[in-house]
Coordinates of C-alpha atoms and ligand atoms in Angstrom, one line a residue:
Chain A
M1124 CA 110.1 -22.3 99.4
A1125 CA 107.6 -20.1 97.3
S1126 CA 105.0 -18.1 98.8
D1127 CA 102.2 -19.3 97.3
Q1128 CA 103.4 -23.2 97.6
L1129 CA 103.7 -22.3 101.5
I1130 CA 99.8 -21.0 101.5
E1131 CA 98.9 -23.8 99.1
Q1132 CA 100.3 -25.7 101.6
S1133 CA 98.3 -24.3 104.6
N1134 CA 95.3 -25.0 103.3
C1135 CA 96.0 -28.6 103.7
A1136 CA 97.0 -28.0 107.8
L1137 CA 96.0 -25.1 108.9
A1138 CA 92.0 -24.7 107.4
F1139 CA 91.1 -28.9 108.7
S1140 CA 92.5 -28.0 112.3
D1141 CA 93.9 -25.2 114.5
I1142 CA 96.8 -24.0 116.5
D1143 CA 95.7 -23.5 120.3
I1144 CA 97.7 -22.3 122.9
Q1145 CA 96.4 -21.3 126.5
I1146 CA 98.8 -19.6 128.4
P1147 CA 99.5 -19.0 132.3
S1148 CA 97.4 -15.0 132.9
D1149 CA 101.2 -13.6 132.8
L1150 CA 102.7 -11.7 130.9
V1151 CA 106.0 -13.5 130.5
F1152 CA 104.1 -16.0 128.6
E1153 CA 102.5 -13.2 126.0
R1154 CA 105.8 -14.3 124.8
V1155 CA 105.1 -17.8 123.9
V1156 CA 102.4 -16.9 121.5
R1157 CA 104.1 -14.0 119.9
E1158 CA 106.5 -16.2 118.5
S1159 CA 103.9 -18.7 117.8
A1160 CA 102.5 -16.0 115.6
V1161 CA 105.9 -15.5 114.0
F1162 CA 106.0 -19.3 112.9
V1163 CA 102.5 -19.2 111.4
A1164 CA 103.0 -16.0 109.1
K1165 CA 106.2 -17.1 107.8
Y1166 CA 104.7 -20.2 107.2
L1167 CA 101.7 -18.8 105.5
G1168 CA 104.5 -16.7 103.3
F1169 CA 103.9 -13.5 104.9
D1170 CA 106.4 -10.9 103.6
E1171 CA 108.7 -9.5 106.5
E1172 CA 106.8 -6.4 107.2
R1173 CA 103.4 -8.0 107.8
V1174 CA 105.1 -10.4 110.1
G1175 CA 105.9 -7.9 111.9
D1176 CA 102.4 -6.3 111.8
L1177 CA 101.0 -9.9 113.1
Q1178 CA 103.4 -10.6 115.4
L1179 CA 102.8 -7.1 117.3
A1180 CA 98.4 -7.2 116.7
V1181 CA 98.8 -10.5 118.7
S1182 CA 101.4 -9.3 121.4
E1183 CA 98.8 -6.3 122.0
A1184 CA 96.0 -8.1 122.1
V1185 CA 97.1 -11.2 124.0
T1186 CA 98.8 -8.5 127.0
N1187 CA 94.8 -6.9 126.6
A1188 CA 93.8 -10.4 126.9
I1189 CA 95.7 -10.9 130.8
E1190 CA 96.2 -7.5 132.6
H1191 CA 92.3 -6.5 131.5
G1192 CA 90.0 -9.7 130.8
N1193 CA 92.1 -12.0 133.6
N1194 CA 93.4 -8.9 135.8
S1195 CA 96.6 -10.9 135.7
D1196 CA 95.0 -13.8 137.4
I1197 CA 97.8 -16.9 136.8
N1198 CA 94.8 -19.8 137.6
I1199 CA 93.1 -18.5 134.6
K1200 CA 94.3 -18.8 130.7
V1201 CA 94.2 -16.9 128.2
G1202 CA 93.7 -18.7 125.6
V1203 CA 94.6 -18.0 121.6
K1204 CA 93.7 -20.1 118.4
F1205 CA 95.2 -20.0 115.0
Y1206 CA 92.9 -20.7 112.2
I1207 CA 92.3 -20.3 108.4
R1208 CA 89.0 -19.3 107.1
A1209 CA 88.1 -18.0 103.6
E1210 CA 91.1 -16.8 102.5
R1211 CA 91.7 -15.2 106.1
L1212 CA 94.0 -16.3 109.1
A1213 CA 92.0 -15.7 111.9
V1214 CA 93.6 -15.0 115.6
K1215 CA 91.0 -15.2 118.2
V1216 CA 92.2 -13.7 121.5
T1217 CA 89.8 -15.4 124.4
D1218 CA 89.7 -14.3 128.3
Q1219 CA 87.2 -14.9 130.9
G1220 CA 86.7 -11.0 131.2
H1221 CA 84.3 -8.6 130.4
W1222 CA 85.4 -5.6 128.0
V1223 CA 85.6 -2.4 129.7
E1224 CA 84.8 0.6 127.0
A1225 CA 87.0 3.0 128.2
A1226 CA 86.8 6.3 126.2
H1227 CA 89.5 8.2 127.2
T1228 CA 92.4 5.4 126.2
V1229 CA 90.5 3.8 123.0
E1230 CA 92.1 5.6 120.4
R1231 CA 89.3 5.3 117.2
A1232 CA 90.8 4.4 114.0
N1233 CA 89.8 7.4 112.7
D1234 CA 91.5 9.6 114.7
D1235 CA 95.2 10.5 114.5
I1236 CA 96.9 10.0 118.0
D1237 CA 97.4 13.2 119.6
M1238 CA 100.6 12.8 121.4
E1239 CA 101.1 16.5 122.9
T1240 CA 98.5 16.3 124.7
R1241 CA 99.0 12.4 125.8
L1242 CA 102.8 13.9 126.8
E1243 CA 101.1 16.5 128.6
H1244 CA 99.0 14.7 130.7
D1245 CA 101.0 12.2 130.9
M1246 CA 99.1 9.2 129.3
T1247 CA 102.0 6.6 128.2
R1248 CA 99.3 3.9 127.8
G1249 CA 96.3 3.3 125.9
M1250 CA 97.9 2.5 122.2
G1251 CA 97.2 -1.4 122.1
I1252 CA 94.2 -1.2 120.4
F1253 CA 95.0 2.4 118.0
L1254 CA 97.8 -0.2 116.9
I1255 CA 95.4 -3.4 116.4
E1256 CA 93.9 -1.5 114.2
R1257 CA 96.2 -0.3 111.6
L1258 CA 97.8 -3.4 111.6
V1259 CA 95.0 -5.8 110.9
D1260 CA 93.0 -6.2 108.1
N1261 CA 89.4 -6.9 110.3
L1262 CA 88.4 -7.2 113.8
D1263 CA 85.7 -8.3 115.7
V1264 CA 85.2 -8.1 119.7
K1265 CA 82.7 -9.9 121.3
S1266 CA 82.0 -10.1 125.1
S1267 CA 79.7 -11.4 127.2
S1268 CA 79.2 -13.5 130.8
T1269 CA 81.3 -15.9 129.5
G1270 CA 84.4 -14.2 128.7
T1271 CA 85.7 -11.7 125.6
E1272 CA 86.7 -13.0 122.2
F1273 CA 88.9 -10.9 120.4
T1274 CA 89.3 -11.9 116.9
M1275 CA 91.6 -10.4 114.2
W1276 CA 91.4 -11.1 110.6
F1277 CA 94.5 -11.1 108.3
N1278 CA 93.9 -11.5 104.5
L1279 CA 96.6 -14.3 103.1
H1280 CA 96.7 -12.4 100.0
K1281 CA 97.5 -9.0 100.1
G1282 CA 94.6 -6.6 98.7
S1283 CA 93.1 -3.5 98.7
E1284 CA 95.2 -0.7 101.1
P1285 CA 97.2 -2.3 103.3
N1286 CA 97.7 -1.2 107.0
D1287 CA 94.2 1.2 106.7
P1288 CA 92.2 1.7 109.7
V1289 CA 89.6 -0.9 109.9
S1290 CA 86.7 -0.5 111.1
F1291 CA 86.1 -2.3 115.0
N1292 CA 82.7 -4.5 115.3
I1293 CA 82.2 -4.5 119.4
E1294 CA 79.4 -6.7 120.2
L1295 CA 79.0 -6.3 123.9
Q1296 CA 76.5 -8.6 125.9
K1297 CA 75.4 -7.1 129.5
A1298 CA 77.1 -9.5 132.3
D1299 CA 73.7 -10.6 133.5
Q1300 CA 71.7 -11.2 130.2
H1301 CA 73.4 -14.6 130.2
L1302 CA 73.6 -14.9 134.3
N1303 CA 70.0 -15.6 134.6
Chain B
M1069 CA 120.5 -6.6 131.9
T1070 CA 118.6 -5.5 129.6
L1071 CA 120.7 -2.8 129.6
K1072 CA 123.9 -0.9 129.0
V1073 CA 124.6 3.0 129.9
E1074 CA 127.3 4.8 128.4
Q1075 CA 127.7 8.2 130.0
G1076 CA 130.2 11.5 128.9
N1077 CA 130.1 14.4 129.6
A1078 CA 127.5 16.0 127.8
F1079 CA 125.8 12.5 126.8
T1080 CA 124.1 9.6 127.6
I1081 CA 124.2 6.3 125.2
I1082 CA 121.5 3.7 126.8
H1083 CA 122.5 0.7 124.8
I1084 CA 119.5 -1.8 125.1
Q1085 CA 121.2 -5.3 125.7
N1086 CA 117.6 -7.0 125.4
D1087 CA 115.7 -8.5 121.9
S1088 CA 112.5 -7.4 122.9
V1089 CA 111.2 -3.7 124.5
D1090 CA 108.5 -5.5 125.9
A1091 CA 106.2 -5.5 129.6
T1092 CA 109.2 -7.3 130.9
S1093 CA 111.5 -5.1 129.8
A1094 CA 109.6 -1.6 130.5
K1095 CA 110.0 -1.0 133.6
E1096 CA 114.4 -0.9 133.5
I1097 CA 114.0 1.5 130.7
A1098 CA 111.4 4.2 132.1
G1099 CA 113.9 3.5 135.5
I1100 CA 117.0 4.9 133.4
K1101 CA 115.4 8.6 133.4
D1102 CA 117.2 9.8 136.4
R1103 CA 120.8 9.4 133.7
M1104 CA 119.6 11.3 130.9
N1105 CA 122.0 13.7 129.2
Q1106 CA 121.6 17.0 127.5
T1107 CA 122.1 14.5 124.8
T1108 CA 120.6 11.2 125.3
I1109 CA 121.1 8.3 122.6
M1110 CA 118.6 5.5 122.7
D1111 CA 120.3 2.3 120.9
F1112 CA 118.1 -0.1 119.7
G1113 CA 121.0 -2.3 117.9
P1114 CA 119.6 -5.7 118.7
V1115 CA 115.8 -5.1 119.1
M1116 CA 113.5 -7.2 117.5
F1117 CA 110.5 -6.4 119.0
I1118 CA 109.1 -3.4 120.4
N1119 CA 105.4 -3.5 121.5
S1120 CA 102.8 -0.6 123.4
A1121 CA 104.1 -1.8 127.0
G1122 CA 107.4 -1.2 125.6
I1123 CA 106.5 2.2 123.7
S1124 CA 104.5 3.0 127.0
A1125 CA 108.2 3.0 128.8
L1126 CA 110.0 5.2 126.1
L1127 CA 107.2 7.8 126.7
K1128 CA 107.9 7.6 129.7
L1129 CA 111.7 8.8 129.2
V1130 CA 110.2 11.5 126.4
I1131 CA 108.2 13.1 128.9
E1132 CA 111.0 13.2 131.5
A1133 CA 113.4 14.5 128.4
R1134 CA 110.7 17.6 127.8
K1135 CA 110.6 18.5 131.4
Q1136 CA 114.8 18.3 131.8
G1137 CA 114.9 20.3 128.1
K1138 CA 117.3 17.2 127.2
K1139 CA 117.3 16.0 123.6
L1140 CA 116.2 12.0 123.0
Y1141 CA 117.6 10.8 119.9
A1142 CA 117.5 6.9 118.6
V1143 CA 119.9 4.8 116.6
N1144 CA 119.6 1.4 114.9
V1145 CA 116.1 1.2 114.5
T1146 CA 114.6 -1.5 112.3
A1147 CA 112.2 -0.6 109.0
H1148 CA 109.4 -1.9 111.4
H1149 CA 110.3 -0.2 114.3
R1150 CA 110.2 3.2 112.4
K1151 CA 107.1 2.0 111.1
V1152 CA 105.3 1.7 114.3
F1153 CA 107.0 4.6 116.1
E1154 CA 105.5 7.2 113.2
M1155 CA 102.2 5.4 113.7
V1156 CA 102.2 6.7 117.5
D1157 CA 103.7 9.8 116.2
M1158 CA 106.4 9.1 118.0
L1159 CA 109.2 10.3 115.9
R1160 CA 108.5 14.0 116.9
Y1161 CA 109.9 13.4 120.5
M1162 CA 112.3 10.6 120.0
P1163 CA 113.6 11.6 115.5
I1164 CA 115.9 8.3 114.3
A1165 CA 119.4 9.4 113.6
K1166 CA 122.3 7.6 112.3
M1167 CA 125.0 7.6 115.7
E1168 CA 127.8 9.2 112.7
D1169 CA 125.3 12.0 112.9
L1170 CA 125.7 12.6 116.9
M1171 CA 129.4 12.2 116.8
P1172 CA 129.5 16.2 117.0
L1173 CA 127.1 16.6 119.8
I1174 CA 128.7 13.5 121.7
S1175 CA 131.9 14.7 120.9
A1176 CA 131.9 18.2 121.9
Chain C
M481 CA 117.5 -11.9 136.8
A482 CA 119.4 -14.7 138.6
S483 CA 118.3 -18.1 137.5
D484 CA 117.6 -18.6 141.2
Q485 CA 115.0 -15.5 141.0
L486 CA 113.7 -17.4 137.8
I487 CA 112.9 -20.4 139.1
E488 CA 111.3 -18.4 142.2
Q489 CA 109.4 -16.5 139.8
S490 CA 108.4 -19.6 138.2
N491 CA 106.8 -21.6 141.0
C492 CA 104.1 -18.4 141.3
A493 CA 103.1 -18.1 137.9
L494 CA 103.8 -22.0 136.5
A495 CA 103.0 -24.0 139.0
F496 CA 99.6 -22.9 139.7
S497 CA 99.2 -22.8 135.9
D498 CA 100.2 -25.2 132.8
I499 CA 101.0 -24.1 129.4
D500 CA 99.2 -25.7 126.7
I501 CA 99.6 -26.3 123.2
Q502 CA 97.4 -28.2 120.9
I503 CA 98.6 -28.3 117.0
P504 CA 97.9 -30.7 113.9
S505 CA 99.1 -33.7 113.5
D506 CA 101.2 -32.1 110.6
L507 CA 105.6 -31.9 111.3
V508 CA 105.4 -28.2 110.2
F509 CA 103.9 -27.2 113.3
E510 CA 106.1 -29.1 115.8
R511 CA 108.4 -26.1 115.9
V512 CA 106.0 -24.1 117.3
V513 CA 106.1 -26.5 120.5
R514 CA 109.8 -26.9 119.9
E515 CA 110.5 -23.2 119.9
S516 CA 107.8 -23.0 123.1
A517 CA 109.8 -25.1 124.9
V518 CA 113.1 -23.5 124.9
F519 CA 110.8 -20.1 126.2
V520 CA 110.2 -22.7 129.1
A521 CA 113.8 -23.4 129.1
K522 CA 115.1 -19.7 129.7
Y523 CA 112.2 -18.5 131.6
L524 CA 113.4 -21.3 134.1
G525 CA 117.2 -20.6 134.0
F526 CA 117.8 -23.9 132.6
D527 CA 121.9 -23.1 131.2
E528 CA 122.5 -23.1 127.4
E529 CA 123.1 -27.0 127.6
R530 CA 119.8 -28.0 128.8
V531 CA 117.5 -25.4 126.9
G532 CA 119.2 -27.6 124.1
D533 CA 118.6 -31.2 125.6
L534 CA 114.9 -29.6 126.4
Q535 CA 114.4 -28.8 122.7
L536 CA 115.3 -31.5 122.0
A537 CA 113.6 -34.7 123.9
V538 CA 110.1 -32.5 123.1
S539 CA 110.9 -32.6 119.4
E540 CA 111.5 -36.2 119.6
A541 CA 108.5 -36.8 121.3
V542 CA 106.0 -34.3 119.7
T543 CA 107.3 -35.8 116.0
N544 CA 106.5 -39.4 117.1
A545 CA 103.0 -37.8 118.5
I546 CA 102.2 -36.8 115.4
E547 CA 103.8 -39.5 113.0
H548 CA 103.6 -42.5 115.1
G549 CA 100.5 -42.1 117.8
N550 CA 97.9 -39.9 114.8
N551 CA 99.3 -41.4 111.8
S552 CA 99.7 -37.4 110.7
D553 CA 96.5 -37.1 110.3
I554 CA 95.7 -32.8 110.2
N555 CA 92.6 -33.1 111.5
I556 CA 93.5 -34.4 115.1
K557 CA 95.0 -32.8 117.3
V558 CA 99.2 -33.6 119.3
G559 CA 98.6 -31.8 123.0
V560 CA 101.6 -30.5 125.0
K561 CA 101.2 -29.1 128.6
F562 CA 104.0 -27.7 130.2
Y563 CA 103.4 -27.9 133.9
I564 CA 106.2 -27.6 137.1
R565 CA 105.0 -30.6 140.1
A566 CA 107.7 -31.4 143.1
E567 CA 110.8 -29.1 141.7
R568 CA 110.4 -30.5 138.0
L569 CA 109.5 -29.8 134.6
A570 CA 106.7 -31.7 133.2
V571 CA 106.5 -31.9 129.8
K572 CA 103.0 -34.3 128.5
V573 CA 102.7 -35.2 125.2
T574 CA 99.7 -36.6 124.4
D575 CA 98.4 -37.8 120.8
Q576 CA 95.2 -40.0 120.0
G577 CA 97.0 -43.5 119.4
H578 CA 98.9 -46.8 120.9
W579 CA 101.9 -47.3 121.8
V580 CA 103.7 -49.5 119.5
E581 CA 106.7 -51.4 121.0
A582 CA 109.1 -51.9 118.0
A583 CA 111.7 -54.1 119.9
H584 CA 114.1 -53.6 116.3
T585 CA 114.3 -49.7 116.4
V586 CA 113.8 -48.6 120.2
E587 CA 117.3 -49.0 121.3
R588 CA 117.3 -50.2 125.5
A589 CA 118.4 -47.1 127.2
N590 CA 121.2 -49.5 128.6
D591 CA 122.3 -50.3 125.0
D592 CA 124.5 -48.3 123.2
I593 CA 123.7 -47.4 120.1
D594 CA 125.2 -50.1 117.4
M595 CA 126.1 -47.6 114.7
E596 CA 127.6 -50.4 112.5
T597 CA 124.8 -52.3 112.4
R598 CA 122.2 -49.8 111.4
L599 CA 124.7 -48.8 108.9
E600 CA 124.8 -52.2 107.0
H601 CA 121.1 -52.2 107.3
D602 CA 120.0 -48.4 105.9
M603 CA 118.3 -48.3 109.4
T604 CA 118.5 -44.1 109.8
R605 CA 115.2 -44.1 112.1
G606 CA 114.6 -44.9 115.8
M607 CA 117.0 -43.0 117.4
G608 CA 114.2 -40.4 118.8
I609 CA 113.6 -42.5 122.3
F610 CA 117.0 -43.6 122.5
L611 CA 118.0 -39.4 122.6
I612 CA 115.0 -38.5 125.2
E613 CA 116.0 -41.4 127.3
R614 CA 119.7 -39.5 127.4
L615 CA 118.2 -36.0 127.8
V616 CA 115.5 -36.4 130.5
D617 CA 115.4 -36.9 133.8
N618 CA 112.6 -39.1 134.2
L619 CA 110.2 -40.7 131.2
D620 CA 106.5 -42.0 132.0
V621 CA 104.8 -43.4 128.9
K622 CA 100.9 -44.5 129.9
S623 CA 98.9 -46.0 126.8
S624 CA 95.3 -46.8 126.8
S625 CA 92.6 -46.6 124.3
T626 CA 91.8 -43.2 124.4
G627 CA 95.7 -42.4 123.2
T628 CA 99.2 -42.3 124.5
E629 CA 100.6 -39.4 127.1
F630 CA 104.0 -39.6 126.9
T631 CA 106.0 -37.5 130.1
M632 CA 109.1 -36.4 130.3
W633 CA 110.8 -34.5 133.4
F634 CA 113.5 -32.4 133.6
N635 CA 114.7 -31.4 137.6
L636 CA 115.0 -27.1 137.9
H637 CA 117.9 -27.8 140.6
K638 CA 120.7 -29.6 138.4
G639 CA 121.1 -33.1 141.2
S640 CA 123.0 -36.0 140.8
E641 CA 124.2 -37.0 137.1
P642 CA 123.2 -35.4 134.5
N643 CA 122.6 -36.6 131.3
D644 CA 122.4 -40.2 132.4
P645 CA 120.2 -42.7 130.9
V646 CA 116.9 -43.1 132.5
S647 CA 114.8 -46.0 133.0
F648 CA 111.8 -46.3 130.3
N649 CA 108.1 -46.5 132.7
I650 CA 105.7 -47.5 130.2
E651 CA 102.6 -48.5 131.3
L652 CA 100.5 -50.5 128.4
Q653 CA 97.0 -51.0 128.5
K654 CA 95.3 -53.7 125.7
A655 CA 92.8 -51.1 123.9
D656 CA 89.9 -53.4 124.4
Q657 CA 90.2 -53.1 128.4
H658 CA 88.6 -49.6 128.6
L659 CA 86.7 -50.6 124.9
N660 CA 84.1 -52.7 126.6
Chain D
M656 CA 116.6 -23.0 100.0
T657 CA 118.0 -25.2 102.3
L658 CA 121.7 -25.8 100.9
K659 CA 124.3 -23.5 99.0
V660 CA 126.3 -26.4 97.3
E661 CA 129.8 -25.5 96.2
Q662 CA 131.8 -27.9 93.7
G663 CA 135.4 -28.7 92.9
N664 CA 137.4 -30.9 90.9
A665 CA 138.1 -33.5 93.9
F666 CA 135.8 -31.5 96.6
T667 CA 131.7 -30.5 97.4
I668 CA 130.9 -28.1 100.0
I669 CA 127.4 -28.5 101.5
H670 CA 126.4 -25.2 102.9
I671 CA 123.3 -25.4 105.1
Q672 CA 121.2 -22.4 104.6
N673 CA 118.4 -23.2 107.3
D674 CA 118.7 -23.1 111.0
S675 CA 117.1 -26.3 111.6
V676 CA 118.0 -29.6 110.2
D677 CA 115.0 -31.7 111.0
A678 CA 111.7 -33.2 108.7
T679 CA 111.0 -30.3 106.9
S680 CA 115.0 -30.1 105.9
A681 CA 115.1 -33.3 105.8
K682 CA 114.4 -34.3 102.0
E683 CA 116.9 -31.9 100.7
I684 CA 119.6 -33.1 102.4
A685 CA 118.9 -36.3 102.0
G686 CA 118.7 -35.1 98.1
I687 CA 122.4 -34.1 98.2
K688 CA 123.8 -37.4 97.7
D689 CA 124.5 -37.6 94.1
R690 CA 126.7 -34.1 94.9
M691 CA 129.0 -35.9 97.0
N692 CA 133.0 -35.8 96.5
Q693 CA 136.0 -37.2 97.0
T694 CA 136.1 -35.0 99.9
T695 CA 132.0 -33.6 101.3
I696 CA 132.4 -31.0 104.0
M697 CA 128.8 -30.6 105.4
D698 CA 128.8 -26.4 106.9
F699 CA 126.8 -26.3 109.7
G700 CA 126.9 -22.6 110.2
P701 CA 123.5 -21.0 110.4
V702 CA 122.3 -24.4 112.2
M703 CA 120.4 -23.7 115.6
F704 CA 119.0 -27.5 116.1
I705 CA 119.1 -31.2 114.4
N706 CA 116.8 -33.5 115.8
S707 CA 116.8 -37.2 114.6
A708 CA 115.1 -37.0 111.8
G709 CA 118.0 -34.5 110.8
I710 CA 120.0 -36.9 111.7
S711 CA 118.3 -39.4 109.6
A712 CA 118.9 -37.6 106.8
L713 CA 122.7 -37.2 107.5
L714 CA 122.9 -40.6 107.9
K715 CA 121.4 -41.6 104.2
L716 CA 124.7 -39.3 103.5
V717 CA 126.9 -41.5 105.1
I718 CA 125.8 -44.5 104.2
E719 CA 126.3 -43.3 100.4
A720 CA 129.8 -41.5 100.9
R721 CA 130.9 -45.0 102.5
K722 CA 129.6 -47.4 99.0
Q723 CA 131.1 -44.7 96.8
G724 CA 134.0 -44.6 99.4
K725 CA 133.9 -41.2 99.9
K726 CA 134.9 -39.1 103.1
L727 CA 132.3 -36.5 104.7
Y728 CA 133.4 -34.1 107.4
A729 CA 131.3 -31.6 109.6
V730 CA 132.3 -27.7 110.2
N731 CA 131.0 -25.5 112.4
V732 CA 129.1 -27.6 114.5
T733 CA 128.0 -26.0 118.0
A734 CA 129.0 -27.9 121.3
H735 CA 125.3 -28.8 121.9
H736 CA 125.2 -30.6 118.4
R737 CA 128.4 -31.9 118.5
K738 CA 127.1 -34.2 121.9
V739 CA 124.2 -34.9 120.6
F740 CA 126.8 -36.5 117.2
E741 CA 128.3 -38.1 119.6
M742 CA 125.8 -39.7 121.3
V743 CA 124.4 -41.6 118.5
D744 CA 128.0 -42.6 117.1
M745 CA 128.0 -39.9 114.0
L746 CA 131.7 -38.9 114.4
R747 CA 133.1 -42.1 113.6
Y748 CA 131.8 -41.7 110.1
M749 CA 131.4 -38.0 110.0
P750 CA 134.0 -36.4 112.2
I751 CA 133.4 -32.8 112.9
A752 CA 136.8 -30.3 111.6
K753 CA 138.0 -26.9 111.1
M754 CA 137.9 -25.7 107.5
E755 CA 141.3 -24.3 107.6
D756 CA 142.7 -27.9 108.4
L757 CA 140.8 -29.1 105.8
M758 CA 142.5 -26.7 103.5
P759 CA 145.0 -28.5 102.3
L760 CA 142.7 -31.5 101.0
I761 CA 140.7 -29.2 98.9
S762 CA 143.2 -26.8 97.2
A763 CA 145.0 -30.3 96.2
Ligands
ADP664 N1 90.9 -8.1 126.8 C1 90.3 -7.3 127.0 N2 89.3 -7.1 128.3 C2 88.7 -6.0 128.9 N3 89.2 -4.4 128.0 C3 89.9 -4.6 127.5 C4 90.3 -5.9 126.8 N4 91.3 -5.5 125.8 C5 91.0 -4.1 125.9 N5 90.4 -3.1 126.7 C6 89.7 -2.4 127.2 O1 90.4 -1.2 126.0 C7 91.8 -0.1 126.9 C8 92.6 0.1 125.6 O2 92.9 -0.6 125.5 P1 94.8 -1.0 125.0 O3 94.7 0.4 124.2 O4 95.2 -1.7 124.5 O5 95.4 0.2 125.9 P2 96.0 0.0 127.2 O6 96.1 -1.5 127.8 O7 96.9 0.8 127.5 O8 94.8 0.4 128.7 C9 91.9 -0.7 128.2 O9 92.0 0.5 128.9 C10 90.5 -1.5 128.6 O10 89.6 -0.5 129.1
ADP665 N1 103.7 -41.2 120.3 C1 103.7 -43.3 119.7 N2 102.3 -43.9 119.5 C2 102.6 -45.0 118.7 N3 103.8 -45.6 119.0 C3 105.5 -44.4 119.4 C4 105.7 -43.6 119.8 N4 106.3 -43.0 119.6 C5 106.9 -43.3 120.0 N5 106.4 -44.8 119.6 C6 107.2 -46.0 119.0 O1 108.8 -46.1 119.3 C7 109.5 -46.6 117.9 C8 110.4 -46.0 118.0 O2 110.6 -44.4 118.0 P1 112.4 -43.7 117.8 O3 112.8 -44.2 118.4 O4 111.5 -42.1 117.9 O5 112.1 -43.9 116.7 P2 111.2 -43.9 114.7 O6 110.6 -42.6 114.9 O7 112.3 -43.0 113.7 O8 111.1 -45.1 114.8 C9 108.5 -46.4 116.9 O9 109.1 -46.9 115.8 C10 107.3 -46.4 117.8 O10 106.6 -47.8 116.9

């Protein structure tokens, strides 16, 4: 099937209703979501490279939600929703934690990764967000007392520069703002 | 098993057996650091997926190789994984090579 | 990893919390669930044949929920839940329809499939339930005004005769029983 | 494309290109019924999954082959799919064969 046809088809099925996956907060289940992402990307007619980009971005976001959001507590879930709005595929990853800004690990979109410093200080983590920013077309993070919503957007029709770093819109509400 | 290790006099070839280099295979990959050799080759043959948890494990090998003055190479890397390795500036420390080109190093 | 270890592990992660997937009622999405089933089966250390059995049974049940339960209405969802109870993997498939008994298509577990009659009458459908009964260790169907719950059970530790036809426990409530 | 069709004088080989014979590929498979030949061979080479929607499409070919007095064979069938075909009594109508054994039929 031509990819245009697939996108057409998707506007029927995905635009009205979403795919929703809930997994226990254990890293082994990250793979279920990652494979589903591949299916959705292929269904939408993404080319091989974009399929890989989407798969990796979803994997990173789900890993973070399991580890940082839910502290790997298998009694609570990480949710993932795939849906289409305004010519874009959205992947919304939700957890029940609070966003933790970690200035020394989060590499901002306009910085290059300074591998030399990393290697000197044995810093082998902190590349997830850095990669996500380079793989998605847009990114939104909302965090409040009810948890974190991490939403990644992928254009259905390839536009402008692919894989340009995106701006990272983050909206953090103080936990107590909602609590009382 | 995630890894198959081939040991020579001055070389080690680490054949990754998994299709994913991710959180669930990271520990075993990082654990290979004591078995590296003057020339150490990571064979990514069956690998279909790599994420930052996997890259993190590979970086532990890179750091250790530097400390020990050893040289790491990657073979059988897909186009997408090359792109990801480039993004995180990995290729400077673990260049991608062709197995044929490494033959002189391992048959020496 | 040995399969015992995997089952051990599963008792930690899957026993406390479930994997939940919701897809729009369109057959293209059946595949997402089918692939997730493969992941779950492998994670539990099922051998290759049982992985195939589980994958096929899940595919058939989800196909039925989409087609017969939800009439392929993409605005409503089919739900699939994987969980472990009492040394068994349960896969519960839910839809919002009513179970429709179709005597001429449902082949009962103790009947053999009469292919000759089928071919004479161009009956190429109606093999889903027949197959499911031969692939699972147990089967429960509950249907009421709120929808149908179709639950398949797979023993974690292979017991007695594998792939013996199972009894089909079906519990149908009259739709109006709940409505007023 | 789901199918690649090889036509000879007295034979047709239908190479299924998909990994799944399911609802999404059923229509195209059933549609092949006008291109069958005295000996028609379904090659399941890359097929990893078959469900009853796929079997239903195959049965349409079986029915048509009977009407037209043609012979259907399946090649490259996995052990699991053989089991499923047995369950639904498919093998009587579309026996599983080895490609080598069919050579006399298609080179005649
Ligand atoms: N879902 C989340 N909830 C809370 N904090 C998060 C979440 N995702 C990311 N973070 C924060 O962003 C940081 C950077 O994440 P990342 O780049 O993926 O690296 P790493 O996970 O290796 O620390 C994390 O260390 C954490 O502080
Ligand atoms: N989820 C469901 N909701 C309502 N009826 C169902 C459902 N699943 C199965 N059935 C009934 O059982 C019958 C047999 O199903 P199956 O053996 O899968 O064959 P087919 O789907 O080809 O008809 C269906 O035709 C339908 O009447």
